[in-house]
CSV table of C-alpha atoms and ligand atoms in Angstrom, one decimal:
chain,number,residue,atom,x,y,z
A,1,MET,CA,-0.1,0.0,0.0
A,2,LYS,CA,1.1,3.6,-0.5
A,3,THR,CA,1.3,5.3,2.9
A,4,ILE,CA,-2.1,5.6,4.7
A,5,PHE,CA,-1.9,9.4,4.2
A,6,THR,CA,-1.9,8.9,0.4
A,7,ALA,CA,-4.4,5.9,0.4
A,8,ALA,CA,-6.9,7.8,2.7
A,9,VAL,CA,-7.0,10.7,0.1
A,10,HIS,CA,-7.4,8.5,-3.0
A,11,ALA,CA,-9.0,5.2,-2.0
A,12,GLY,CA,-12.5,4.7,-3.4
A,13,ARG,CA,-12.4,7.4,-6.0
A,14,PRO,CA,-14.7,6.9,-9.0
A,15,GLU,CA,-13.1,4.9,-11.8
A,16,ASN,CA,-15.1,4.1,-14.8
A,17,GLY,CA,-15.0,4.3,-18.6
A,18,ASP,CA,-17.1,7.6,-18.9
A,19,PRO,CA,-15.4,10.5,-20.6
A,20,SER,CA,-15.8,12.6,-17.5
A,21,ILE,CA,-15.1,10.9,-14.2
A,22,PRO,CA,-16.2,12.8,-11.1
A,23,SER,CA,-13.4,13.4,-8.6
A,24,VAL,CA,-15.8,12.6,-5.8
A,25,PRO,CA,-18.5,10.0,-5.6
A,26,GLY,CA,-22.0,11.3,-5.8
A,27,ILE,CA,-24.6,10.8,-3.2
A,28,ASP,CA,-26.6,8.2,-4.9
A,29,LEU,CA,-30.1,8.1,-3.3
A,30,SER,CA,-31.7,5.6,-5.8
A,31,VAL,CA,-33.2,2.7,-4.0
A,32,SER,CA,-33.7,0.7,-7.1
A,33,PHE,CA,-31.5,0.2,-10.2
A,34,ARG,CA,-32.6,-0.9,-13.7
A,35,ALA,CA,-30.4,-3.6,-15.3
A,36,ALA,CA,-29.8,-4.0,-18.9
A,37,ASP,CA,-32.1,-7.0,-19.1
A,38,ALA,CA,-34.0,-9.3,-16.7
A,39,ALA,CA,-31.3,-12.0,-16.5
A,40,THR,CA,-28.7,-9.4,-15.4
A,41,LEU,CA,-31.1,-8.1,-12.7
A,42,HIS,CA,-31.5,-11.6,-11.4
A,43,ALA,CA,-27.8,-12.4,-11.6
A,44,MET,CA,-27.1,-9.2,-9.6
A,45,LEU,CA,-29.7,-10.0,-7.0
A,46,SER,CA,-28.2,-13.4,-6.4
A,47,GLY,CA,-24.8,-12.0,-6.2
A,48,GLU,CA,-23.5,-14.0,-9.1
A,49,GLN,CA,-22.8,-10.7,-11.0
A,50,PRO,CA,-21.7,-7.4,-9.5
A,51,GLY,CA,-23.9,-4.4,-9.9
A,52,TYR,CA,-26.7,-2.5,-8.2
A,53,SER,CA,-30.3,-3.8,-8.1
A,54,TYR,CA,-31.9,-2.6,-4.8
A,55,SER,CA,-30.0,-0.4,-2.3
A,56,ARG,CA,-30.3,-2.8,0.6
A,57,TYR,CA,-28.1,-5.1,-1.5
A,58,GLY,CA,-25.6,-2.4,-2.1
A,59,SER,CA,-25.4,1.2,-3.4
A,60,PRO,CA,-22.7,3.2,-5.2
A,61,THR,CA,-21.9,5.8,-2.5
A,62,ASN,CA,-21.7,3.1,0.2
A,63,ALA,CA,-19.6,1.1,-2.1
A,64,ALA,CA,-17.1,3.9,-2.6
A,65,PHE,CA,-16.8,4.2,1.2
A,66,GLU,CA,-16.4,0.5,1.7
A,67,ALA,CA,-13.8,0.2,-1.1
A,68,ALA,CA,-11.8,3.0,0.6
A,69,LEU,CA,-11.9,1.3,4.0
A,70,CYS,CA,-11.0,-2.0,2.5
A,71,GLN,CA,-7.9,-0.5,1.1
A,72,LEU,CA,-6.9,1.1,4.4
A,73,GLU,CA,-7.5,-2.0,6.4
A,74,GLY,CA,-6.2,-4.5,3.9
A,75,ALA,CA,-9.6,-6.2,3.8
A,76,ALA,CA,-11.3,-8.0,1.0
A,77,THR,CA,-14.9,-7.2,1.8
A,78,ALA,CA,-16.7,-4.6,3.9
A,79,ARG,CA,-20.2,-3.4,4.6
A,80,ALA,CA,-21.1,-0.1,5.9
A,81,CYS,CA,-23.9,-0.2,8.7
A,82,ALA,CA,-26.3,2.2,10.2
A,83,SER,CA,-24.3,2.5,13.5
A,84,GLY,CA,-21.3,1.0,15.3
A,85,MET,CA,-23.7,-1.2,17.2
A,86,ALA,CA,-25.3,-2.4,14.0
A,87,ALA,CA,-21.8,-3.4,12.8
A,88,VAL,CA,-21.0,-5.2,16.1
A,89,HIS,CA,-24.3,-7.1,15.7
A,90,VAL,CA,-23.5,-8.1,12.2
A,91,ALA,CA,-19.9,-9.1,13.1
A,92,LEU,CA,-21.1,-11.3,15.8
A,93,LEU,CA,-23.6,-13.0,13.5
A,94,LEU,CA,-20.9,-13.3,10.8
A,95,SER,CA,-18.8,-15.4,13.1
A,96,GLY,CA,-21.7,-18.0,12.8
A,97,LEU,CA,-22.9,-17.8,16.4
A,98,GLN,CA,-26.0,-19.8,17.0
A,99,ALA,CA,-28.1,-21.2,19.9
A,100,GLY,CA,-26.0,-23.4,22.1
A,101,ASP,CA,-22.6,-21.6,21.2
A,102,THR,CA,-20.4,-19.7,23.7
A,103,LEU,CA,-19.1,-16.2,22.9
A,104,LEU,CA,-16.1,-14.9,24.7
A,105,ALA,CA,-15.9,-11.1,25.3
A,106,ALA,CA,-13.6,-8.8,26.8
A,107,GLN,CA,-14.9,-7.8,30.3
A,108,ASP,CA,-14.2,-4.1,29.6
A,109,SER,CA,-16.1,-4.1,26.2
A,110,TYR,CA,-18.0,-1.1,25.2
A,111,GLY,CA,-21.2,-1.0,27.4
A,112,ALA,CA,-23.6,-1.7,24.6
A,113,THR,CA,-21.5,-4.6,23.2
A,114,PHE,CA,-21.4,-6.0,26.7
A,115,ALA,CA,-25.3,-5.6,27.0
A,116,LEU,CA,-26.0,-7.0,23.5
A,117,ALA,CA,-24.0,-10.1,24.4
A,118,ASP,CA,-25.4,-10.4,27.8
A,119,THR,CA,-29.1,-9.9,27.1
A,120,VAL,CA,-30.1,-10.2,23.4
A,121,LEU,CA,-27.7,-13.0,22.6
A,122,ARG,CA,-28.3,-14.7,25.8
A,123,ARG,CA,-32.0,-14.7,25.1
A,124,LEU,CA,-31.2,-16.3,21.7
A,125,GLY,CA,-29.4,-19.2,23.4
A,126,VAL,CA,-25.8,-17.8,23.2
A,127,ARG,CA,-23.8,-17.9,26.4
A,128,THR,CA,-21.4,-15.1,26.9
A,129,ILE,CA,-18.4,-15.5,29.1
A,130,PHE,CA,-16.5,-12.3,30.0
A,131,VAL,CA,-12.7,-12.5,30.2
A,132,ASP,CA,-9.8,-10.2,30.9
A,133,ALA,CA,-8.6,-9.8,27.3
A,134,THR,CA,-5.4,-8.1,28.5
A,135,SER,CA,-4.3,-11.5,29.9
A,136,PRO,CA,-3.3,-14.0,27.2
A,137,ASP,CA,-3.2,-16.6,30.0
A,138,ALA,CA,-6.9,-15.9,31.0
A,139,VAL,CA,-7.9,-16.0,27.4
A,140,ALA,CA,-6.1,-19.3,26.7
A,141,ALA,CA,-7.8,-20.8,29.8
A,142,ALA,CA,-11.2,-19.5,28.8
A,143,LEU,CA,-10.8,-20.8,25.2
A,144,ALA,CA,-9.8,-24.2,26.5
A,145,GLU,CA,-12.6,-24.4,28.9
A,146,HIS,CA,-15.6,-23.0,27.0
A,147,GLN,CA,-14.7,-23.8,23.3
A,148,PRO,CA,-16.3,-20.6,22.1
A,149,ARG,CA,-17.3,-19.8,18.5
A,150,ALA,CA,-15.6,-16.4,18.8
A,151,LEU,CA,-13.8,-13.8,21.0
A,152,ILE,CA,-14.6,-10.1,20.7
A,153,VAL,CA,-12.1,-7.5,22.0
A,154,GLU,CA,-11.2,-3.9,21.8
A,155,PRO,CA,-7.5,-3.4,21.5
A,156,ILE,CA,-7.7,-0.1,23.3
A,157,SER,CA,-10.3,-0.4,25.9
A,158,ASN,CA,-12.9,2.2,27.1
A,159,PRO,CA,-12.6,4.0,29.4
A,160,LEU,CA,-9.3,2.8,31.0
A,161,LEU,CA,-7.3,2.4,27.8
A,162,ARG,CA,-6.0,-1.0,28.5
A,163,ILE,CA,-4.3,-2.7,25.6
A,164,CYS,CA,-4.8,-6.3,24.4
A,165,ASP,CA,-2.3,-8.2,22.2
A,166,VAL,CA,-4.2,-8.7,19.0
A,167,GLY,CA,-1.6,-11.0,17.2
A,168,THR,CA,-1.3,-13.3,20.3
A,169,LEU,CA,-5.1,-13.5,20.8
A,170,ALA,CA,-5.5,-14.4,17.1
A,171,GLY,CA,-3.1,-17.2,17.5
A,172,LEU,CA,-4.7,-18.5,20.7
A,173,CYS,CA,-8.1,-18.4,19.1
A,174,HIS,CA,-7.1,-20.1,16.0
A,175,GLU,CA,-5.5,-22.9,17.9
A,176,ARG,CA,-8.9,-23.6,19.5
A,177,GLY,CA,-11.0,-23.1,16.3
A,178,ALA,CA,-12.4,-19.8,17.5
A,179,GLN,CA,-12.6,-16.6,15.4
A,180,LEU,CA,-11.3,-13.3,16.6
A,181,ILE,CA,-13.5,-10.1,16.2
A,182,VAL,CA,-11.7,-6.9,16.9
A,183,ASP,CA,-13.6,-3.7,17.5
A,184,ALA,CA,-10.9,-1.2,16.4
A,185,THR,CA,-12.9,2.0,16.9
A,186,PHE,CA,-10.3,3.6,19.2
A,187,ALA,CA,-7.3,2.5,17.1
A,188,THR,CA,-8.5,3.1,13.5
A,189,PRO,CA,-6.5,1.8,10.6
A,190,TYR,CA,-4.0,4.6,11.3
A,191,LEU,CA,-2.8,2.8,14.4
A,192,LEU,CA,-3.7,-0.8,13.8
A,193,ARG,CA,-4.5,-3.1,10.9
A,194,PRO,CA,-5.9,-6.1,12.9
A,195,LEU,CA,-6.5,-8.3,9.8
A,196,GLU,CA,-2.7,-8.3,9.2
A,197,LEU,CA,-2.3,-9.6,12.8
A,198,GLY,CA,-4.6,-12.6,12.1
A,199,THR,CA,-7.9,-11.1,13.2
A,200,ASP,CA,-10.9,-12.6,11.3
A,201,ILE,CA,-13.5,-9.8,11.4
A,202,VAL,CA,-13.0,-6.1,12.2
A,203,VAL,CA,-15.6,-3.6,13.2
A,204,HIS,CA,-15.5,0.2,13.7
A,205,SER,CA,-17.9,2.7,14.9
A,206,VAL,CA,-17.7,5.2,12.0
A,207,SER,CA,-19.4,7.7,14.3
A,208,LYS,CA,-16.1,8.3,16.1
A,209,TYR,CA,-12.6,8.9,14.3
A,210,ILE,CA,-13.5,7.7,10.9
A,211,GLY,CA,-16.3,10.2,10.4
A,212,GLY,CA,-14.5,12.5,12.7
A,213,HIS,CA,-16.8,15.5,12.7
A,214,ASP,CA,-19.8,14.3,14.9
A,215,ASP,CA,-22.2,14.4,12.0
A,216,VAL,CA,-22.3,10.7,11.0
A,217,LEU,CA,-23.7,7.8,12.9
A,218,GLY,CA,-22.4,4.7,11.3
A,219,GLY,CA,-20.4,1.6,11.5
A,220,VAL,CA,-18.5,-0.9,9.3
A,221,VAL,CA,-17.7,-4.5,9.2
A,222,LEU,CA,-14.5,-5.8,7.3
A,223,ALA,CA,-13.2,-9.2,6.8
A,224,GLY,CA,-11.2,-11.5,4.6
A,225,PRO,CA,-12.6,-12.9,1.1
A,226,HIS,CA,-14.2,-16.1,2.6
A,227,TYR,CA,-16.6,-13.9,4.6
A,228,ALA,CA,-17.8,-11.9,1.6
A,229,ALA,CA,-20.9,-13.9,0.6
A,230,ASP,CA,-22.1,-14.2,4.2
A,231,LEU,CA,-21.5,-10.6,5.0
A,232,ARG,CA,-23.5,-9.6,2.0
A,233,SER,CA,-26.4,-11.9,2.8
A,234,LEU,CA,-26.4,-11.0,6.6
A,235,THR,CA,-26.6,-7.3,5.8
A,236,ILE,CA,-29.3,-7.8,3.3
A,237,LEU,CA,-31.3,-9.7,5.8
A,238,THR,CA,-30.8,-7.6,8.9
A,239,GLY,CA,-31.0,-4.5,6.9
A,240,GLY,CA,-29.2,-2.1,9.0
A,241,LEU,CA,-27.2,-0.3,6.3
A,242,LEU,CA,-25.6,3.1,6.3
A,243,ASP,CA,-27.6,5.8,4.5
A,244,PRO,CA,-25.8,7.2,1.5
A,245,HIS,CA,-25.8,10.7,2.8
A,246,ALA,CA,-24.0,9.4,5.8
A,247,ALA,CA,-21.6,7.2,3.5
A,248,TYR,CA,-20.7,10.4,1.7
A,249,LEU,CA,-19.9,12.3,4.8
A,250,ALA,CA,-17.9,9.2,6.3
A,251,LEU,CA,-15.8,9.0,3.1
A,252,ARG,CA,-15.2,12.7,3.3
A,253,GLY,CA,-14.1,12.3,6.9
A,254,LEU,CA,-12.0,9.4,6.0
A,255,ARG,CA,-9.9,11.4,3.6
A,256,THR,CA,-8.3,13.3,6.6
A,257,LEU,CA,-8.3,10.3,9.1
A,258,PRO,CA,-4.5,10.0,9.2
A,259,LEU,CA,-3.9,13.7,9.5
A,260,ARG,CA,-6.4,14.0,12.3
A,261,MET,CA,-5.1,10.9,14.1
A,262,ARG,CA,-1.6,12.2,14.0
A,263,GLU,CA,-2.7,15.4,15.7
A,264,HIS,CA,-5.1,13.5,18.1
A,265,CYS,CA,-2.0,11.3,19.2
A,266,ARG,CA,0.4,14.1,19.5
A,267,ASN,CA,-2.2,16.3,21.5
A,268,ALA,CA,-3.2,13.3,23.7
A,269,LEU,CA,0.5,12.5,24.7
A,270,ALA,CA,1.1,16.3,25.5
A,271,VAL,CA,-2.2,16.5,27.6
A,272,ALA,CA,-1.4,13.2,29.3
A,273,VAL,CA,2.1,14.3,30.3
A,274,TRP,CA,0.8,17.6,31.6
A,275,LEU,CA,-2.1,16.0,33.6
A,276,ALA,CA,0.3,13.5,35.2
A,277,GLU,CA,2.3,16.4,36.6
A,278,GLN,CA,-0.9,18.1,38.2
A,279,PRO,CA,-1.4,17.7,42.1
A,280,GLY,CA,-5.2,17.9,41.5
A,281,VAL,CA,-5.0,14.7,39.4
A,282,ALA,CA,-4.5,11.4,41.1
A,283,ARG,CA,-3.9,9.2,38.1
A,284,VAL,CA,-3.6,9.3,34.3
A,285,HIS,CA,-4.5,6.4,32.0
A,286,TYR,CA,-2.7,6.6,28.7
A,287,PRO,CA,-0.9,3.9,26.8
A,288,GLY,CA,1.8,6.5,25.8
A,289,LEU,CA,2.9,7.1,29.3
A,290,PRO,CA,5.7,4.9,30.6
A,291,THR,CA,3.7,4.5,33.8
A,292,HIS,CA,0.9,2.7,31.8
A,293,PRO,CA,1.1,-1.0,32.7
A,294,GLN,CA,1.2,-2.0,29.0
A,295,HIS,CA,3.3,0.7,27.7
A,296,ASP,CA,5.7,-1.7,26.1
A,297,LEU,CA,3.0,-3.7,24.3
A,298,ALA,CA,1.5,-0.4,23.2
A,299,ARG,CA,4.8,0.7,21.7
A,300,ARG,CA,5.2,-2.6,19.8
A,301,MET,CA,1.6,-2.9,18.6
A,302,LEU,CA,0.8,0.8,18.0
A,303,PRO,CA,4.0,2.2,16.5
A,304,ALA,CA,2.3,5.3,14.9
A,305,GLY,CA,1.0,6.6,18.2
A,306,PHE,CA,-1.2,5.8,21.2
A,307,GLY,CA,-4.5,7.1,20.2
A,308,GLY,CA,-6.4,10.3,21.2
A,309,VAL,CA,-8.3,9.1,24.2
A,310,LEU,CA,-7.0,9.2,27.8
A,311,ALA,CA,-8.6,9.0,31.2
A,312,PHE,CA,-7.8,10.7,34.4
A,313,GLU,CA,-8.9,10.7,38.0
A,314,LEU,CA,-9.5,13.9,39.9
A,315,ALA,CA,-7.5,13.8,43.2
A,316,ASN,CA,-10.6,14.8,45.4
A,317,GLY,CA,-12.7,12.7,43.1
A,318,ASP,CA,-16.3,12.9,44.0
A,319,SER,CA,-19.2,13.7,41.7
A,320,ALA,CA,-19.6,17.2,43.0
A,321,ALA,CA,-15.9,18.0,42.2
A,322,VAL,CA,-16.4,16.3,38.8
A,323,HIS,CA,-19.5,18.4,38.1
A,324,ARG,CA,-17.6,21.6,39.1
A,325,PHE,CA,-14.8,20.6,36.7
A,326,LEU,CA,-17.1,19.9,33.8
A,327,ASP,CA,-19.1,23.0,34.3
A,328,ALA,CA,-15.9,25.2,34.3
A,329,LEU,CA,-14.7,23.9,30.9
A,330,ARG,CA,-15.1,26.4,28.1
A,331,LEU,CA,-13.4,24.7,25.1
A,332,VAL,CA,-13.6,20.9,25.9
A,333,LEU,CA,-17.2,19.8,25.1
A,334,PRO,CA,-19.0,17.7,27.7
A,335,VAL,CA,-20.6,15.2,25.3
A,336,THR,CA,-21.2,11.5,25.3
A,337,THR,CA,-19.0,10.7,22.3
A,338,LEU,CA,-15.3,10.7,21.3
A,339,GLY,CA,-13.2,11.0,18.2
A,340,GLY,CA,-14.4,14.3,16.8
A,341,VAL,CA,-12.1,17.2,15.9
A,342,ALA,CA,-13.1,19.0,19.1
A,343,SER,CA,-12.0,17.8,22.5
A,344,GLN,CA,-14.8,15.9,24.3
A,345,ILE,CA,-15.1,14.8,27.8
A,346,LEU,CA,-17.4,12.2,29.5
A,347,TYR,CA,-17.9,11.2,33.1
A,348,PRO,CA,-18.2,7.4,32.9
A,349,ALA,CA,-19.9,6.9,36.4
A,350,LEU,CA,-22.9,8.9,35.4
A,351,SER,CA,-23.1,8.3,31.7
A,352,SER,CA,-21.5,5.3,29.9
A,353,HIS,CA,-21.3,3.2,33.0
A,354,ARG,CA,-24.3,4.5,35.0
A,355,ALA,CA,-26.2,1.1,34.6
A,356,LEU,CA,-23.6,-0.6,36.6
A,357,GLU,CA,-23.8,-1.0,40.5
A,358,PRO,CA,-21.4,1.5,42.0
A,359,GLU,CA,-19.4,-1.5,43.7
A,360,ARG,CA,-19.1,-3.3,40.4
A,361,ARG,CA,-18.2,-0.2,38.5
A,362,ARG,CA,-15.5,0.7,41.1
A,363,SER,CA,-14.2,-2.9,41.0
A,364,LEU,CA,-13.7,-2.5,37.2
A,365,GLY,CA,-11.5,0.6,38.0
A,366,ILE,CA,-14.1,3.2,37.0
A,367,GLY,CA,-14.1,5.3,40.1
A,368,ASP,CA,-16.3,8.4,41.0
A,369,GLY,CA,-13.5,10.8,40.1
A,370,LEU,CA,-12.6,9.3,36.7
A,371,LEU,CA,-13.1,11.3,33.5
A,372,ARG,CA,-12.6,10.2,29.9
A,373,LEU,CA,-11.1,12.8,27.6
A,374,SER,CA,-11.0,12.5,23.8
A,375,VAL,CA,-8.3,14.9,23.0
A,376,GLY,CA,-9.2,16.9,19.8
A,377,ILE,CA,-7.0,18.6,17.2
A,378,GLU,CA,-7.1,22.2,18.7
A,379,ASP,CA,-3.8,23.7,19.8
A,380,ALA,CA,-2.6,21.6,22.7
A,381,ASP,CA,-1.8,24.7,24.8
A,382,ASP,CA,-5.5,25.8,24.5
A,383,ILE,CA,-6.7,22.4,25.7
A,384,ILE,CA,-4.3,22.4,28.6
A,385,ALA,CA,-5.3,26.0,29.5
A,386,ASP,CA,-9.1,25.0,29.6
A,387,LEU,CA,-8.2,21.8,31.7
A,388,ASP,CA,-6.1,24.0,34.1
A,389,ARG,CA,-8.8,26.5,34.6
A,390,ALA,CA,-11.4,23.8,35.3
A,391,LEU,CA,-9.1,21.9,37.7
A,392,ALA,CA,-8.6,25.1,39.7
A,393,VAL,CA,-12.4,25.4,40.0
A,394,ALA,CA,-12.9,21.7,40.8
A,395,LEU,CA,-10.3,21.9,43.6
A,396,ARG,CA,-11.8,24.9,45.3
A,397,SER,CA,-14.2,24.3,48.2
B,1,PLP,N1,-17.7,0.3,19.8
B,1,PLP,C1,-17.0,1.2,20.5
B,1,PLP,C2,-15.6,0.9,21.0
B,1,PLP,C3,-17.7,2.4,20.9
B,1,PLP,O1,-17.0,3.3,21.7
B,1,PLP,C4,-18.9,2.6,20.5
B,1,PLP,C5,-19.6,3.9,20.8
B,1,PLP,O2,-19.2,4.7,21.7
B,1,PLP,C6,-19.6,1.7,19.6
B,1,PLP,C7,-18.9,0.5,19.3
B,1,PLP,C8,-20.9,1.9,19.1
B,1,PLP,O3,-20.9,2.8,18.1
B,1,PLP,P1,-22.2,3.6,17.7
B,1,PLP,O4,-22.5,4.7,18.7
B,1,PLP,O5,-21.8,4.2,16.3
B,1,PLP,O6,-23.4,2.7,17.6
């Protein structure tokens, strides 16, 4: 591949035999497509022949976005979905999960993934066992004991930024006939190409870094060639596809993904280093800091940077201090998302993890003073100045 900077700018551009080729794919809203003749239409519907028939089967704007992401990820097939959770759902089904099967899932999976496995899949007869995916020994033991169909992990976990070793987990899964599904939303193909490390299926929430501007809700599933037919038919049947308007915006966002990620990583490291020096901050969780328990693994697995998200704990961390801190911010946006160009902050105890019993939440390391910060691409000094002012307010009283 050309560098990811070049690939992101050019992947998925229209290429056809017309005398004038648009530089940018159009937003193709047609739900139906007429074929040259009936036989061609039927061959396209069955998948024997490429082409467009009905937009739930595939459509041109989505195809441009999917082709671009395939190139960035080194995937053979991709389907853009209506949200990250739609993509997680499809990825789990793509592994072939059925009643009576076991799924292994990282214990610090994104909350909705955890709940999808633990409620909806459980109701359908799939048993989910949660495992510490940062420990290859724990995963190996769980694979041996439970013979799961698949393991789903996030290489950079939310909100504590723990790292799991994707290559090692892929090897362990394959020894036991299980598939590895990686939700690489936090990493993006700029930091990690999980398929090259042996992962079977990759998912992203496009709503985060790939879209990058907080104006697209979307997801994507990517895999190797032998998944192509199943991925196509699963998305046709479950129907949660990305809207072409959103696909257009997602592709536009993707063009600058490497540039944005480079800045997110630089700024996050600068902010993490600064936070670690503040007396009002008890602890900083960021894989780029040498104090992070998996810093060496992060350096090996994520050579381009450590991502744009960090978490930190206020020293006098109770929810009143956290609220004072959040209300004092002027630049950093207190919103329940991440990965946008603007810095974004979230209080896990009362938002993403509010459904957990306080004891359980604290036992997972998500204390009352923990904040998750998605560091944006503003000037790092401006982000730090905003945090500094808010820290002073939080520490007062
Ligand atoms: N996976 C991860 C790691 C996430 O952080 C999120 C959302 O925050 C999702 C999946 C779900 O994505 P969406 O909100 O686009 O459905």
